[in-house]
Short mmCIF file of C-alpha atoms in Angstrom, two decimals:
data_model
loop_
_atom_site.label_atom_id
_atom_site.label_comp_id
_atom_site.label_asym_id
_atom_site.label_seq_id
_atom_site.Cartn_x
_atom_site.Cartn_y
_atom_site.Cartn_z
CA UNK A 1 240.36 -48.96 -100.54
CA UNK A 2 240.22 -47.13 -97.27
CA UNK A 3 236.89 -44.93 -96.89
CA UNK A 4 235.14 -42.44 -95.06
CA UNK A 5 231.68 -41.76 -95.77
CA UNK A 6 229.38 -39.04 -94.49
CA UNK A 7 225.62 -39.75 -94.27
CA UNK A 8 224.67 -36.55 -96.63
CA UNK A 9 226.53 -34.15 -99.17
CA UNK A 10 224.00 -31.66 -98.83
CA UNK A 11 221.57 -30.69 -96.16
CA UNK A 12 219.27 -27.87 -95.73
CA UNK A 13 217.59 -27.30 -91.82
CA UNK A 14 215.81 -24.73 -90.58
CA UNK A 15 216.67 -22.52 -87.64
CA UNK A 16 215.74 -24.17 -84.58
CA UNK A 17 216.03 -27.70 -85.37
CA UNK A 18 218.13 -30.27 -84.26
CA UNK A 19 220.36 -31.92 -86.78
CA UNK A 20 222.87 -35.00 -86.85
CA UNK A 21 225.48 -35.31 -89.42
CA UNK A 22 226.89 -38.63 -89.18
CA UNK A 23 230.33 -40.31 -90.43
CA UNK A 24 231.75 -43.64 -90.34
CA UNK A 25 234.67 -45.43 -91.25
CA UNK A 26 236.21 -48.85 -92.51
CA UNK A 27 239.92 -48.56 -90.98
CA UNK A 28 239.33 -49.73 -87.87
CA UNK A 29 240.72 -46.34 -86.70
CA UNK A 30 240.97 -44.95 -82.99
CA UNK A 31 240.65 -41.31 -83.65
CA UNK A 32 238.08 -39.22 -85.52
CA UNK A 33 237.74 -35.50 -86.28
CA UNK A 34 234.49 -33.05 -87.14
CA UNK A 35 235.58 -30.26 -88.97
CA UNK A 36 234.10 -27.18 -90.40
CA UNK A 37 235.36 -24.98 -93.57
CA UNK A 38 234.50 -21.84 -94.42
CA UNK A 39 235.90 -19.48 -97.10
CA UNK A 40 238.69 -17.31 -95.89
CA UNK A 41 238.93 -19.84 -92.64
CA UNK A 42 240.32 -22.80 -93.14
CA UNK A 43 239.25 -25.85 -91.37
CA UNK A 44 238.55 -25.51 -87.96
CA UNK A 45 238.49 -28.15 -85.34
CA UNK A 46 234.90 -29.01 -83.88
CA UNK A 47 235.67 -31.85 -81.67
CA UNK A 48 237.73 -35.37 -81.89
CA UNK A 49 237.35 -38.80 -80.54
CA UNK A 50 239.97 -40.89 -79.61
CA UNK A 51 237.87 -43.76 -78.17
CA UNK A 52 234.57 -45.14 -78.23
CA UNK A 53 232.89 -42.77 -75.83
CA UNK A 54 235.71 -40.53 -75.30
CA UNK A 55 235.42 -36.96 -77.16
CA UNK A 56 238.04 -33.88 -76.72
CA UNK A 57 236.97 -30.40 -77.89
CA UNK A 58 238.79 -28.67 -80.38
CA UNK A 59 238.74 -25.31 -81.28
CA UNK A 60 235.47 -24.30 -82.26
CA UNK A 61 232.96 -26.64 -79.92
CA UNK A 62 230.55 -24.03 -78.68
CA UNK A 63 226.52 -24.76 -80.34
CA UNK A 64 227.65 -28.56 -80.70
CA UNK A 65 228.14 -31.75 -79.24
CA UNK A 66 229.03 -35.49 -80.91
CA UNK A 67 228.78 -39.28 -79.77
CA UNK A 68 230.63 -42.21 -80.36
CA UNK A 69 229.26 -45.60 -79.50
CA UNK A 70 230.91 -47.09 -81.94
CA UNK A 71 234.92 -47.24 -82.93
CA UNK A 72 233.61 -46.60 -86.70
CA UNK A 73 230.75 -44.21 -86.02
CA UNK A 74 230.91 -40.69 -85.33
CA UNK A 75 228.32 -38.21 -85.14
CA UNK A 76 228.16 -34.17 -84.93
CA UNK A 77 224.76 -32.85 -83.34
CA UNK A 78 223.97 -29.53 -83.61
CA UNK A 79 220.99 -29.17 -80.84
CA UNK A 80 219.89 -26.44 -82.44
CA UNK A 81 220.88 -25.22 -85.30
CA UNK A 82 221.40 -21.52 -86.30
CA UNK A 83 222.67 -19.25 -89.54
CA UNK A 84 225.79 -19.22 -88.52
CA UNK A 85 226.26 -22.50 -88.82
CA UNK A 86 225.90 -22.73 -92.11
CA UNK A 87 229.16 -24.09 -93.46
CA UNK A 88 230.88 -27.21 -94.92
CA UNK A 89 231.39 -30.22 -92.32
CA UNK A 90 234.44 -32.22 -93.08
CA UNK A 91 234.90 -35.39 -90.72
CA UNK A 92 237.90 -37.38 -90.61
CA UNK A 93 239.87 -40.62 -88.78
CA UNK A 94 243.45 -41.77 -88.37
CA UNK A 95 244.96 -43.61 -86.20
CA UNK A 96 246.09 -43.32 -82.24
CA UNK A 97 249.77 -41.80 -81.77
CA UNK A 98 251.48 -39.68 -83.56
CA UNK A 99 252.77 -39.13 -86.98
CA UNK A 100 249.69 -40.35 -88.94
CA UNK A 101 247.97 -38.86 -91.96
CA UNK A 102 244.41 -37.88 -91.82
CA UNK A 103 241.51 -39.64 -94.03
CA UNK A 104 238.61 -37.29 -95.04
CA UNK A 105 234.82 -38.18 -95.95
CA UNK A 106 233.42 -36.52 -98.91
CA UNK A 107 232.10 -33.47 -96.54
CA UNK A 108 228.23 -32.29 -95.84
CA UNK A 109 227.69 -28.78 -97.03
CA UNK A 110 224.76 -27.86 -94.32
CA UNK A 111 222.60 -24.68 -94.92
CA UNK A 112 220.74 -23.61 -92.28
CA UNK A 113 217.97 -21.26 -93.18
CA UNK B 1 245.46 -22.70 -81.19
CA UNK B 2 247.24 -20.96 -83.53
CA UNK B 3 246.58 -21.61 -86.98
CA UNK B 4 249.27 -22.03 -89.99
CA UNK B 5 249.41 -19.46 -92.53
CA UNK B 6 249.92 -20.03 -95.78
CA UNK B 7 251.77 -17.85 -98.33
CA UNK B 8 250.16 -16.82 -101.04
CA UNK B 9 246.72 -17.08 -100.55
CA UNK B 10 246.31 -17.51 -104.44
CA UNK B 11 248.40 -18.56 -106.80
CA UNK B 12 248.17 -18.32 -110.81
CA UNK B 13 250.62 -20.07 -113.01
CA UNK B 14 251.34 -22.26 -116.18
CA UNK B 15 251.39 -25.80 -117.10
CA UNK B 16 254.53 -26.80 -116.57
CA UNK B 17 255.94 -24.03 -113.92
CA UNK B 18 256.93 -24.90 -110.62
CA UNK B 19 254.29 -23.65 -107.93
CA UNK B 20 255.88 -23.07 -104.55
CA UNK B 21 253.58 -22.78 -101.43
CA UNK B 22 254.91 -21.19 -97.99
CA UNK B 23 253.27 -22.10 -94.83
CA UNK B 24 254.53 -20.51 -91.02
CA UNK B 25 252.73 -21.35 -87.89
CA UNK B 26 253.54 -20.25 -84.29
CA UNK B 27 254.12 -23.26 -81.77
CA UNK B 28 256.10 -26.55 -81.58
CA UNK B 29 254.28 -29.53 -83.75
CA UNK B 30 255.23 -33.20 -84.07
CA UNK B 31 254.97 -32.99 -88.00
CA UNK B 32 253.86 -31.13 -90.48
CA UNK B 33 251.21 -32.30 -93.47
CA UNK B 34 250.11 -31.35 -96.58
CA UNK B 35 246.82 -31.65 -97.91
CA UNK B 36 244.89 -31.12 -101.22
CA UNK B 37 241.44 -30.31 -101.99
CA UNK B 38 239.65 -29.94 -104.85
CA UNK B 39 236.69 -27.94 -105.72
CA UNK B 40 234.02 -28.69 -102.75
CA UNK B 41 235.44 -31.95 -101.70
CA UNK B 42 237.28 -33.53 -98.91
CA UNK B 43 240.68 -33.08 -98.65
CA UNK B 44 243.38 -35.80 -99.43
CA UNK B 45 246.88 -36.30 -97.97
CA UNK B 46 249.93 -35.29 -100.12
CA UNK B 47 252.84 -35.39 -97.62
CA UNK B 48 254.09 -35.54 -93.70
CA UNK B 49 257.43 -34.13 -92.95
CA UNK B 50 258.60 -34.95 -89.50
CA UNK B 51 259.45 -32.17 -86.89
CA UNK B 52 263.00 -34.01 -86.98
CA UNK B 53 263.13 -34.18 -90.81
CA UNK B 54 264.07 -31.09 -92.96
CA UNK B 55 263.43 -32.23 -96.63
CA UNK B 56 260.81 -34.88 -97.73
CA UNK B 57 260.17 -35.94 -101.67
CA UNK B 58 257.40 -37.83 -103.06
CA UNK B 59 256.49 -37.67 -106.95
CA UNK B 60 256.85 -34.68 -107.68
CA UNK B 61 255.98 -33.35 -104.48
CA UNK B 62 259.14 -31.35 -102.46
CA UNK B 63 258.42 -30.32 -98.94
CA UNK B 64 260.94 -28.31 -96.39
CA UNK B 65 260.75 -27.97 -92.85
CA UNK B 66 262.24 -25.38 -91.09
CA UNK B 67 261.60 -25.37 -87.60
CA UNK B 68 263.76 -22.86 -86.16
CA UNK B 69 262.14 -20.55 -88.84
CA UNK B 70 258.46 -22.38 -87.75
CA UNK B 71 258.00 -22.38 -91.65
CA UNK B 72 257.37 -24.97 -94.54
CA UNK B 73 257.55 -25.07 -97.94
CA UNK B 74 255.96 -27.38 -100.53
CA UNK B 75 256.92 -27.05 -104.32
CA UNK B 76 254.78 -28.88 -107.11
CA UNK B 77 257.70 -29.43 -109.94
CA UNK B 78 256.68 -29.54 -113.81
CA UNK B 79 252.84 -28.76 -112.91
CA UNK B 80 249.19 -29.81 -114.96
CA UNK B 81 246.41 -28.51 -114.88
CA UNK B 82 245.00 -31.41 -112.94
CA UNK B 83 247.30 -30.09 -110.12
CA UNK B 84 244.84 -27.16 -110.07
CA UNK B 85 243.01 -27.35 -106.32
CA UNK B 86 243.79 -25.91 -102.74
CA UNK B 87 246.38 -26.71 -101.14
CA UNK B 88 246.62 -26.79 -97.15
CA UNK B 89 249.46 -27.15 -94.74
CA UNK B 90 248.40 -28.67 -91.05
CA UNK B 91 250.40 -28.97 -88.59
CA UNK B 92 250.28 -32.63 -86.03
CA UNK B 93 250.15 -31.06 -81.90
CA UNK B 94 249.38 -32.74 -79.09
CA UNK B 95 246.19 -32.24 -77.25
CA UNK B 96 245.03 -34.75 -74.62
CA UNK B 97 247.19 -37.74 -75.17
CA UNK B 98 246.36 -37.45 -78.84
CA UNK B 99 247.24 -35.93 -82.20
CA UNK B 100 245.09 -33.38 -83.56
CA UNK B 101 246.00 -31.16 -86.92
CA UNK B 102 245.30 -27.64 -87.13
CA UNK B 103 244.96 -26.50 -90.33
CA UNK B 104 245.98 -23.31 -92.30
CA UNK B 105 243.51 -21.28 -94.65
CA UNK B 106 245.08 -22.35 -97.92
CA UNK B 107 246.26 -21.39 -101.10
CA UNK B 108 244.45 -21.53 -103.97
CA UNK B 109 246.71 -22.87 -107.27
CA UNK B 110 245.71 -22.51 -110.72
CA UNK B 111 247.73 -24.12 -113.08
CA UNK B 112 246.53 -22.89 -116.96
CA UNK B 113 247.16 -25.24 -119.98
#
């Protein structure tokens, strides 16, 4: 059974500090995705991966950065997080090309106080 | 990037109605997906219709594509309440040699027993 798991399902930081939400996967997959959700938004594209090392941003990068050493480990880092990034972080992989369906982890609902 | 937007934004109906879910978006994808979530989960993959496909079945799943319309349908025949969750169209585009999906806000189903 293919899986994506994300290191917490809930997390609560205070303003200021520096957090890591971390997600790996099983599939052997090229590409993976940090999301966020928030009611009345949608999910909105943090930043993706599509290599070991390589990251892309998406449409929402600014306040974070990620790192991927490894093909089945990727991590979010908020350097320092604030309020408004409160939300629910949703990460995902798939594979390299085109045409592929997405696999999601369980998501990290993050309150930062 | 333009998001999709999906049509209606909540939807109310009962067990064993057909629930029919719009979604439009604004520039040219390589497919378009389908995802479900349920209540403060991750999401999980229902369908992909290809940009050069215009009707897709699976189950009881029925998805159109209309791309000279930019618009997409998915219909949920003979529904349960189990089918109760939020639905989400996403639609595949091309950024940086990759595939990213860029999702809409949603609808919200209800399906009463």
């Amino acid at each position: 059974d293919v899986k994506v798991t994300q290191s917490s399902r809930y997390l609560v930081k205070r303003t200021g500090e520096k957090v890591f939400l971390e997600c790996v996967q099983d599939m052997d997959h090229e590409n993976m995705f940090w999301y966020r959700q928030d009611p009345g938004l949608g999910l909105r594209l943090i930043y993706f991966s599509y290599d070991v090392k390589m990251k892309e941003k998406g449409d929402i990068p600014e306040g974070y950065s990620v790192s991927r050493e490894k093909k089945e480990r990727f991590s979010l880092i908020l350097e320092s997080a604030s309020t408004n990034q409160t939300s629910m972080y949703l990460c995902a992989s798939t594979h390299r090309g085109r045409d592929y369906e997405q696999y999601f982890g369980p998501g990290t609902r993050l309150t930062v106080t | 990037s333009q998001q999709g937007e999906e049509d209606p934004q909540a939807l109310s109906i009962q067990e064993g109605e057909n629930a029919t879910m719009n979604c439009s978006y604004k520039t040219s994808i390589n497919n378009l997906q389908w995802y479900r979530q349920n209540s403060g989960r991750g999401l999980v993959h229902l369908i992909l219709i290809r940009s050069n496909e215009r009707e897709k079945h699976s189950g009881r799943l029925r998805v159109t594509l209309d791309t000279s319309k930019k618009s997409s349908s998915l219909l949920i025949t003979a529904s349960r309440a189990a089918d109760t969750a939020s639905y989400f169209c996403a639609t595949g585009q091309t950024q940086g040699g990759s595939e990213k999906l860029v999702f809409g806000k949603g609808t919200k189903l209800t399906v009463n027993p």
